[in-house]
Amino acid sequence: MSPPDLGVLAIHKRASNWIQRLREISGVLTRFGFGSVMQLIGLERFLPARWQGLQDTGQAAVDPAVRLRLALEQMGVTAIKLGQALGARTDILPLEYARELRKLQEEVPPVSFEAARAMVESELGEALDTLFLEFDAKPVASASLSQVHRAVTRAGEVVAVKVQRPGIETQVETDLDILVRLARRAEHYSDWVRSQNIASMAQDFARQLMEELNFLTEARATEQLRENLVEDERATAPRVYWSLTRRRVITFEYIEGIRLDDYEALDEAGVDRRALADAFAELMLTQIFYEGYFHADPHPGNLRYTADEKIAFLDCGNVGSMGRRMRDSFIRLLMAVLDRDAQGVFDQVIVIGTISEATNLQDLESDMEKLISHYGQRMSSSGQLGEMLEEIMGIVFEHRIRMPSIFPQLTRSLAVTEGVCVGLNPDFDFEQAAQTTSRLVYRDWFSPAHLIGEVADALRTLRRYSLRLPRQLSNVLAQGLAGGITLKINPVGLEKPLHRMDAMANRISFALVVAAIILSSAIIFTSERLAVEAGGTAQVLSIVYVVAGVVLGAWLLYS
């Protein structure tokens, strides 16, 4: 007897885990009143028996947005991460849902010290005692994907060691596979899902989450942010210890300080909270508008005020990056918002976004004017710029306009920044700070030195393409002479007309067959020769043909 094929067994086990996990997800959706989602995409076989009855468990009276948050919490790590990501996407989710999903928390108990120790030793390839002089058994922080331990290196430096939770990668991979497959399937059943390109968004989310599980990505992002801040005496980011960093373990400089929402501790330390709010706002706006590389999750838990009077940016795994063109578009949009220019906001949304067939531009323009008018000539209170940007993204969602993924990330980052600043100083004018920084950026972009540099870059690009052009034309002509050029035509919007034409052709063919049957029955019935040779059989056959022709003809008319 031959031994079992281990590869086949592994595939079978993976498929079994996949089906079991899908059933778990279906069960959670059912308990919170979303079982019909699985039915709509043709996967009701994974729902519990009598699932419609199970939905009536007292959840019906709860707000749908709250039920969605509770369901995601029940589904585990990947679903919580998905909910947190969707909380920033007011361009694809109603505003009330997005705000509810931002309440999702990653409160999970830490793994045992033995499990963390095994992970560190496996990744770094040496015993823990060899790598560190000290390594605290109790973590200083614990999240859904990892936990952080304080340690001391052999050189005596205090560090923070971030350790990935054992087994989390396999669990997340299974969930992401299910998510992407469900998104693709949903596109076949819903025009709206297809118009929003949800499957592509699911793939992007899967890629980003897998990158988050690769701690080398976070290490590079932290180092980049640290380099960008090195000349600014007001801020810093942790140093990365590359010799003690791998894919599942990352070692940072341990930075102690006061959280920016611990107002009592800040006051006791004699910190000028107004000046701190000004500095933090300027730092974030500089990252976004000047560097184009910014901390995308600057909530107080990721910020510390250090003993040497610096703002430290921690947990740099979630960063945003954009080029000059994207920054220019966002600044134009922001300036239109700050100037209460409804037409300017409308124009920038059209330039930046992708319009769908369902978009009514007149209604969009009217809604933008109503929103700008609602907020008046000046912000009525602190904390409304971020709210206004989010409402603009909400209008974009209602009118089926798809924005680049960086824009929800930007608006969310600005909203969080404004919240931190207003917490430090209730009278903080974030609008004025944003307006000042954006105008300074524009002034720098249109300075003579900058314009000369741009012209020089354009000339270099033109030279590079002009040198390539003769060879490219020669290649195209050579392919044409050899018959190697293929013209591909992809008709757009012809699916429904072609389907109608196909149905019409089928009906015409069917009508001809029905007519032939009726005509044949008439010929048989009136033929004297057949009546003599076949006797009563011919009459019976003609009657059968007539009945068949009438039935088929009636069905054709009905259809």
XYZ file of C-alpha atoms in Angstrom:
559
model
C 0.000 0.000 0.000
C 1.489 3.350 -1.085
C 1.884 6.127 1.523
C -0.633 9.001 1.424
C 0.189 12.039 -0.710
C 1.070 14.740 1.840
C 0.362 17.500 -0.695
C -3.174 16.217 -1.296
C -3.743 15.883 2.459
C -2.586 19.487 2.991
C -4.935 20.763 0.280
C -7.816 18.757 1.766
C -7.111 20.137 5.243
C -6.927 23.700 3.904
C -10.239 23.277 2.052
C -11.821 21.812 5.186
C -10.596 24.767 7.280
C -11.893 27.164 4.626
C -15.401 25.638 4.657
C -15.495 25.495 8.460
C -14.474 29.147 8.719
C -17.069 30.183 6.126
C -19.750 28.402 8.150
C -18.595 30.275 11.279
C -18.824 33.606 9.446
C -22.271 32.702 8.107
C -23.408 31.839 11.626
C -22.274 35.222 12.980
C -23.954 37.077 10.104
C -27.159 35.173 10.830
C -27.147 35.973 14.556
C -26.866 39.682 13.835
C -29.506 39.779 11.110
C -27.304 39.684 8.006
C -27.945 36.098 6.887
C -29.695 37.350 3.758
C -26.323 38.592 2.491
C -25.165 35.002 2.016
C -28.459 34.161 0.340
C -28.153 37.079 -2.076
C -24.803 35.803 -3.359
C -25.991 32.218 -3.664
C -24.234 30.759 -0.600
C -27.270 29.929 1.533
C -26.026 26.330 1.827
C -23.466 27.587 4.367
C -26.161 29.148 6.571
C -27.407 27.334 9.687
C -30.614 25.315 9.400
C -33.741 27.465 9.909
C -31.505 30.531 9.683
C -34.393 32.925 9.042
C -35.848 32.067 12.445
C -32.459 32.478 14.119
C -32.260 36.102 12.961
C -35.112 37.108 15.270
C -33.018 37.099 18.455
C -33.740 40.574 19.742
C -31.208 42.129 17.350
C -33.872 43.534 15.020
C -34.421 46.561 17.270
C -30.697 47.392 17.280
C -29.418 49.918 14.741
C -28.001 48.124 11.645
C -24.674 49.972 11.923
C -24.299 48.806 15.540
C -25.219 45.244 14.548
C -22.566 45.318 11.825
C -19.906 46.438 14.331
C -20.904 43.724 16.787
C -20.842 41.096 14.034
C -17.335 42.124 12.950
C -16.138 41.964 16.567
C -17.468 38.409 16.797
C -15.712 37.328 13.585
C -12.227 38.026 14.886
C -9.016 39.784 13.925
C -9.391 40.059 10.151
C -12.969 41.304 10.344
C -12.010 43.909 12.958
C -9.173 45.127 10.736
C -11.604 45.265 7.802
C -14.087 47.263 9.859
C -11.404 49.716 10.943
C -10.354 50.181 7.312
C -13.970 50.714 6.232
C -14.381 53.261 9.014
C -12.168 55.595 6.977
C -13.998 54.929 3.692
C -16.950 57.313 3.728
C -16.716 57.259 -0.073
C -18.015 53.660 -0.162
C -19.930 53.424 3.131
C -22.702 55.616 4.592
C -21.355 58.071 7.160
C -23.296 56.573 10.094
C -21.822 53.137 9.370
C -18.280 54.511 9.023
C -18.502 56.356 12.341
C -19.826 53.268 14.121
C -17.057 51.053 12.727
C -14.424 53.418 14.128
C -15.431 52.202 17.580
C -13.984 48.763 16.839
C -11.285 47.847 19.353
C -8.561 45.197 19.289
C -8.677 44.247 22.971
C -7.244 40.729 23.131
C -5.356 38.923 25.909
C -1.604 38.524 25.306
C -0.086 35.176 24.364
C 2.057 33.404 26.940
C 5.672 34.404 27.495
C 6.765 30.929 26.342
C 4.991 31.405 22.989
C 6.492 34.883 22.541
C 9.944 33.596 23.474
C 9.663 30.743 20.953
C 8.684 33.193 18.205
C 11.641 35.523 18.953
C 14.145 32.669 19.056
C 12.743 31.117 15.870
C 12.921 34.388 13.940
C 16.275 35.665 15.238
C 17.938 32.252 15.306
C 19.450 32.462 18.804
C 18.439 31.911 22.408
C 16.660 34.824 24.065
C 19.328 35.071 26.785
C 21.992 35.395 24.096
C 20.116 38.146 22.259
C 19.095 40.301 25.243
C 20.367 41.072 28.731
C 16.768 41.528 29.887
C 13.406 40.639 28.367
C 10.240 41.434 30.346
C 7.850 38.492 30.476
C 4.802 40.764 30.730
C 4.102 42.748 27.541
C 3.678 46.514 27.772
C 1.056 46.425 25.004
C -1.049 43.779 23.293
C -3.009 43.947 20.022
C -4.734 41.535 17.667
C -1.683 40.812 15.509
C 1.192 41.304 17.952
C 2.376 42.320 21.395
C 5.260 44.484 22.609
C 7.832 43.552 25.277
C 10.373 45.840 26.915
C 13.934 44.494 26.682
C 17.588 45.495 27.056
C 20.126 44.670 24.342
C 23.595 43.225 24.962
C 24.890 46.781 24.498
C 22.672 47.995 27.352
C 20.132 49.886 25.202
C 16.461 49.798 26.213
C 14.308 48.592 23.313
C 10.738 47.595 22.478
C 10.403 44.160 20.860
C 7.243 43.667 18.823
C 6.376 39.971 18.466
C 3.777 38.548 16.079
C 1.124 36.323 17.638
C 1.853 32.665 16.753
C -0.536 31.204 14.158
C -2.143 34.545 13.327
C -0.762 34.592 9.769
C -2.499 31.329 8.790
C -5.787 32.509 10.289
C -5.614 35.856 8.490
C -4.702 34.224 5.164
C -7.789 31.979 5.355
C -10.057 34.925 6.197
C -8.604 37.079 3.420
C -9.060 34.290 0.885
C -12.728 34.034 1.886
C -13.129 37.831 1.764
C -11.700 38.164 -1.755
C -13.766 35.228 -3.052
C -16.969 36.642 -1.538
C -16.237 40.077 -3.021
C -15.729 38.590 -6.482
C -18.912 36.569 -6.146
C -20.876 39.616 -4.977
C -19.862 41.504 -8.131
C -21.753 38.908 -10.180
C -24.949 39.537 -8.195
C -24.939 43.308 -7.668
C -24.481 46.173 -10.131
C -23.618 48.518 -7.249
C -20.884 46.208 -5.931
C -19.480 45.934 -9.441
C -19.626 49.724 -9.997
C -17.662 50.299 -6.767
C -14.999 47.772 -7.811
C -15.343 46.039 -4.438
C -13.338 42.974 -5.498
C -10.336 45.172 -6.285
C -10.730 46.941 -2.930
C -10.847 43.576 -1.167
C -7.622 42.563 -2.905
C -5.989 45.859 -1.890
C -7.068 45.349 1.721
C -5.723 41.780 1.656
C -2.397 42.997 0.304
C -2.149 45.771 2.918
C -2.978 43.435 5.801
C -0.426 40.869 4.637
C 2.125 43.702 4.441
C 1.194 44.635 8.017
C 1.999 41.061 9.029
C 5.428 41.513 7.463
C 7.187 43.599 10.113
C 9.966 44.498 7.683
C 7.433 46.767 5.945
C 6.727 48.601 9.199
C 10.460 48.824 9.934
C 11.127 50.506 6.579
C 8.185 52.895 7.069
C 9.415 53.829 10.551
C 12.915 54.484 9.275
C 11.576 56.640 6.418
C 9.452 58.722 8.787
C 12.391 59.084 11.180
C 14.602 60.330 8.328
C 11.947 62.866 7.292
C 11.777 64.189 10.876
C 15.515 64.198 11.595
C 15.931 67.941 10.907
C 12.873 68.929 12.953
C 13.736 69.408 16.635
C 10.068 69.070 17.631
C 9.505 65.453 16.561
C 11.024 62.004 16.252
C 10.232 58.369 15.448
C 11.824 55.237 16.943
C 15.160 53.980 15.693
C 15.003 50.479 14.163
C 17.505 47.821 15.321
C 17.899 45.920 12.050
C 20.107 43.182 13.500
C 17.214 42.264 15.815
C 14.452 42.637 13.221
C 12.911 39.973 11.005
C 9.611 39.260 9.276
C 7.730 38.443 12.519
C 9.852 40.287 15.082
C 10.820 43.945 15.065
C 12.997 45.779 17.583
C 12.651 49.540 18.120
C 14.154 52.157 20.333
C 12.030 52.263 23.503
C 10.513 55.746 23.765
C 8.887 56.827 27.010
C 6.644 59.839 27.315
C 3.184 61.220 28.047
C 0.233 60.365 25.819
C -1.164 63.439 24.113
C -4.606 62.798 25.625
C -3.278 62.517 29.205
C -4.020 66.173 29.913
C -3.503 65.921 33.673
C 0.008 64.491 33.249
C 0.837 67.139 30.637
C -0.304 69.908 32.990
C 1.671 68.438 35.894
C 4.771 68.405 33.676
C 4.227 72.092 32.902
C 3.617 71.520 29.187
C 2.072 74.401 27.220
C -0.805 72.502 25.634
C -1.641 75.341 23.238
C 1.893 75.358 21.856
C 1.849 71.551 21.713
C -1.359 71.599 19.627
C 0.182 74.152 17.248
C 3.337 72.062 16.868
C 1.468 68.800 16.272
C -0.823 70.349 13.649
C 2.135 71.863 11.812
C 4.020 68.548 11.908
C 1.104 66.586 10.437
C 0.304 69.193 7.782
C 3.975 69.325 6.803
C 4.092 65.529 6.469
C 1.015 65.566 4.231
C 1.604 68.641 2.064
C 5.399 68.902 1.891
C 6.690 65.357 2.311
C 3.738 63.463 0.871
C 4.601 60.749 3.417
C 2.553 60.857 6.596
C 1.495 58.891 9.663
C -2.024 57.759 8.711
C -3.185 56.825 12.223
C -2.071 59.686 14.514
C -4.416 58.972 17.424
C -3.161 59.725 20.974
C -2.199 56.092 21.600
C 0.429 56.395 18.868
C 1.840 59.708 20.141
C 4.096 60.562 23.091
C 5.465 63.819 24.472
C 9.014 62.984 25.549
C 11.247 64.376 28.286
C 13.336 66.229 25.679
C 10.165 68.072 24.528
C 9.585 66.139 21.307
C 6.465 64.541 19.837
C 7.255 60.891 19.138
C 5.309 59.061 16.415
C 4.884 55.381 17.317
C 3.385 52.372 15.504
C 4.268 53.540 12.005
C 2.859 50.523 10.180
C -0.005 52.599 8.770
C 1.480 55.363 6.627
C 0.203 57.198 3.569
C 2.265 58.115 0.543
C 1.411 60.329 -2.437
C 3.210 62.116 -5.230
C 3.209 65.754 -6.259
C 0.162 65.456 -8.538
C -1.983 63.849 -5.833
C -0.859 66.413 -3.260
C -1.712 69.209 -5.687
C -5.222 67.795 -6.213
C -5.860 67.437 -2.501
C -4.581 70.931 -1.688
C -6.845 72.402 -4.388
C -9.801 70.545 -2.893
C -8.900 71.627 0.644
C -8.464 75.268 -0.377
C -11.873 75.213 -2.071
C -13.367 73.849 1.160
C -11.628 76.493 3.274
C -12.745 79.272 0.893
C -16.352 77.966 0.951
C -16.139 77.602 -2.835
C -18.836 75.027 -3.664
C -18.065 75.184 -7.389
C -14.372 74.607 -6.679
C -15.152 71.581 -4.488
C -17.428 70.185 -7.210
C -14.777 70.726 -9.911
C -12.039 69.005 -7.894
C -14.241 66.008 -7.064
C -14.958 65.575 -10.796
C -11.252 65.869 -11.660
C -10.081 63.478 -8.939
C -12.862 60.885 -8.874
C -14.157 58.298 -11.331
C -17.763 59.016 -12.320
C -20.211 56.144 -12.780
C -23.223 55.895 -15.079
C -25.493 56.523 -12.081
C -23.893 59.904 -11.284
C -26.121 62.937 -11.826
C -23.772 65.920 -12.007
C -26.518 68.499 -11.441
C -27.659 66.763 -8.252
C -24.032 66.432 -7.130
C -23.406 70.147 -7.637
C -26.619 71.004 -5.785
C -25.686 68.787 -2.824
C -22.219 70.353 -2.630
C -23.757 73.838 -2.562
C -26.151 72.817 0.225
C -23.311 71.357 2.297
C -21.064 74.413 1.916
C -23.994 76.708 2.704
C -24.816 74.649 5.807
C -21.369 75.231 7.290
C -21.560 78.970 6.642
C -18.844 81.475 6.020
C -16.791 80.361 9.031
C -16.625 77.181 11.064
C -19.066 77.575 13.942
C -16.922 75.581 16.360
C -13.679 73.686 16.646
C -13.488 70.217 15.193
C -15.672 70.786 12.131
C -13.149 70.787 9.283
C -12.623 67.037 9.537
C -16.377 66.532 9.854
C -16.964 68.628 6.733
C -14.391 66.662 4.711
C -16.046 63.426 5.789
C -19.466 64.718 4.734
C -18.034 65.608 1.323
C -16.829 62.019 1.011
C -20.325 60.915 2.061
C -21.863 62.911 -0.809
C -19.317 61.347 -3.137
C -20.545 57.930 -1.957
C -24.209 58.815 -2.516
C -23.494 59.881 -6.091
C -21.507 56.740 -6.955
C -18.147 58.453 -7.526
C -15.066 56.369 -6.744
C -12.135 58.274 -5.246
C -8.476 57.167 -5.004
C -7.947 55.151 -1.814
C -5.448 57.716 -0.502
C -8.178 60.377 -0.200
C -10.249 58.688 2.522
C -6.950 58.001 4.304
C -6.057 61.696 4.060
C -9.413 62.988 5.258
C -9.405 60.522 8.147
C -5.855 61.504 9.139
C -6.787 65.200 9.113
C -9.931 64.516 11.160
C -7.925 62.596 13.789
C -5.260 65.325 13.836
C -7.912 67.975 14.380
C -9.411 65.939 17.221
C -6.027 65.645 18.976
C -5.380 69.382 18.600
C -8.826 70.392 19.870
C -8.368 68.027 22.822
C -5.135 69.810 23.729
C -6.595 73.261 23.084
C -10.411 73.591 22.852
C -9.987 76.946 21.068
C -7.644 75.551 18.425
C -8.401 76.805 14.884
C -7.407 73.895 12.668
C -8.941 75.600 9.657
C -6.501 78.502 9.968
C -3.540 76.149 10.391
C -4.503 74.154 7.285
C -5.056 77.307 5.259
C -1.679 78.760 6.258
C 0.238 75.572 5.439
C -1.515 74.954 2.109
C -0.824 78.508 0.933
C 2.839 78.201 1.961
C 3.094 75.011 -0.089
C 1.595 76.749 -3.094
C 3.984 79.671 -2.681
C 6.955 77.293 -2.641
C 5.693 75.342 -5.650
C 5.442 78.512 -7.731
C 8.726 80.017 -6.602
C 11.257 80.687 -9.417
C 13.705 78.067 -8.117
C 11.038 75.376 -7.970
C 9.654 76.227 -11.421
C 13.155 76.116 -12.926
C 13.673 72.699 -11.359
C 10.377 71.450 -12.793
C 11.259 72.733 -16.268
C 14.634 70.979 -16.035
C 12.904 67.723 -15.021
C 10.460 68.071 -17.915
C 13.319 68.634 -20.389
C 15.162 65.562 -19.099
C 11.989 63.492 -19.484
C 11.438 64.865 -23.002
C 15.006 64.010 -23.971
C 14.656 60.469 -22.625
C 11.443 59.812 -24.566
C 12.713 61.461 -27.750
C 15.746 59.149 -27.740
C 13.463 56.140 -27.321
C 10.939 57.163 -29.981
C 12.867 56.184 -33.177
C 13.561 52.675 -31.862
C 9.952 52.218 -30.713
C 8.607 53.348 -34.123
C 11.033 51.000 -35.846
C 9.809 48.092 -33.699
C 6.157 48.894 -34.473
C 6.829 49.075 -38.235
C 8.774 45.816 -38.126
C 5.910 44.087 -36.327
C 3.432 45.514 -38.847
C 5.442 44.239 -41.830
C 5.685 40.810 -40.202
C 1.930 40.743 -39.513
C 2.516 40.772 -35.782
C 0.179 43.640 -34.839
C -3.142 42.577 -33.367
C -6.001 45.029 -32.899
C -8.169 44.253 -29.880
C -11.640 45.802 -29.624
C -13.417 45.646 -26.292
C -17.050 46.791 -26.750
C -18.411 48.558 -23.675
C -22.116 48.758 -22.880
C -23.205 46.335 -25.621
C -23.969 43.373 -23.363
C -27.686 44.128 -22.949
C -28.392 44.965 -26.656
C -26.537 41.814 -27.734
C -28.508 39.775 -25.220
C -31.779 41.187 -26.610
C -30.709 40.430 -30.189
C -29.818 36.875 -29.182
C -33.238 36.423 -27.553
C -34.977 37.846 -30.647
C -33.077 35.470 -32.931
C -34.005 32.521 -30.724
C -37.680 33.503 -30.802
C -37.684 33.918 -34.580
C -36.106 30.484 -34.990
C -38.630 29.009 -32.579
C -41.518 30.687 -34.449
C -40.303 29.185 -37.730
C -40.235 25.719 -36.132
C -43.799 26.192 -34.789
C -44.984 27.384 -38.214
C -43.363 24.361 -39.869
C -45.134 21.992 -37.438
C -48.544 23.580 -38.097
C -47.949 23.606 -41.874
C -46.899 19.940 -41.793
C -50.069 18.993 -39.905
C -52.184 20.818 -42.494
C -50.460 19.021 -45.374
C -50.903 15.626 -43.688
C -54.551 16.321 -42.868
C -55.472 17.369 -46.461
C -53.420 14.737 -48.301
C -55.729 12.086 -49.874
C -52.789 9.802 -50.695
C -51.644 9.655 -47.042
C -55.238 9.098 -45.952
C -55.485 6.058 -48.222
C -52.037 4.599 -47.431
C -51.855 5.351 -43.675
C -55.504 5.313 -42.817
C -56.404 6.788 -39.411
C -52.755 7.105 -38.415
C -52.324 10.161 -40.645
C -55.283 11.927 -39.042
C -54.005 11.168 -35.513
C -50.542 12.409 -36.488
C -51.949 15.628 -37.932
C -53.988 16.241 -34.766
C -50.879 15.690 -32.597
C -48.961 18.200 -34.743
C -51.774 20.747 -34.475
C -51.964 20.412 -30.676
C -48.158 20.659 -30.378
C -48.123 23.699 -32.650
C -50.879 25.435 -30.669
C -49.177 24.745 -27.308
C -45.771 25.899 -28.525
C -47.298 28.936 -30.232
C -49.139 29.913 -27.042
C -45.915 29.555 -25.025
C -44.079 31.721 -27.576
C -46.720 34.466 -27.322
C -46.666 34.280 -23.508
C -42.874 34.556 -23.337
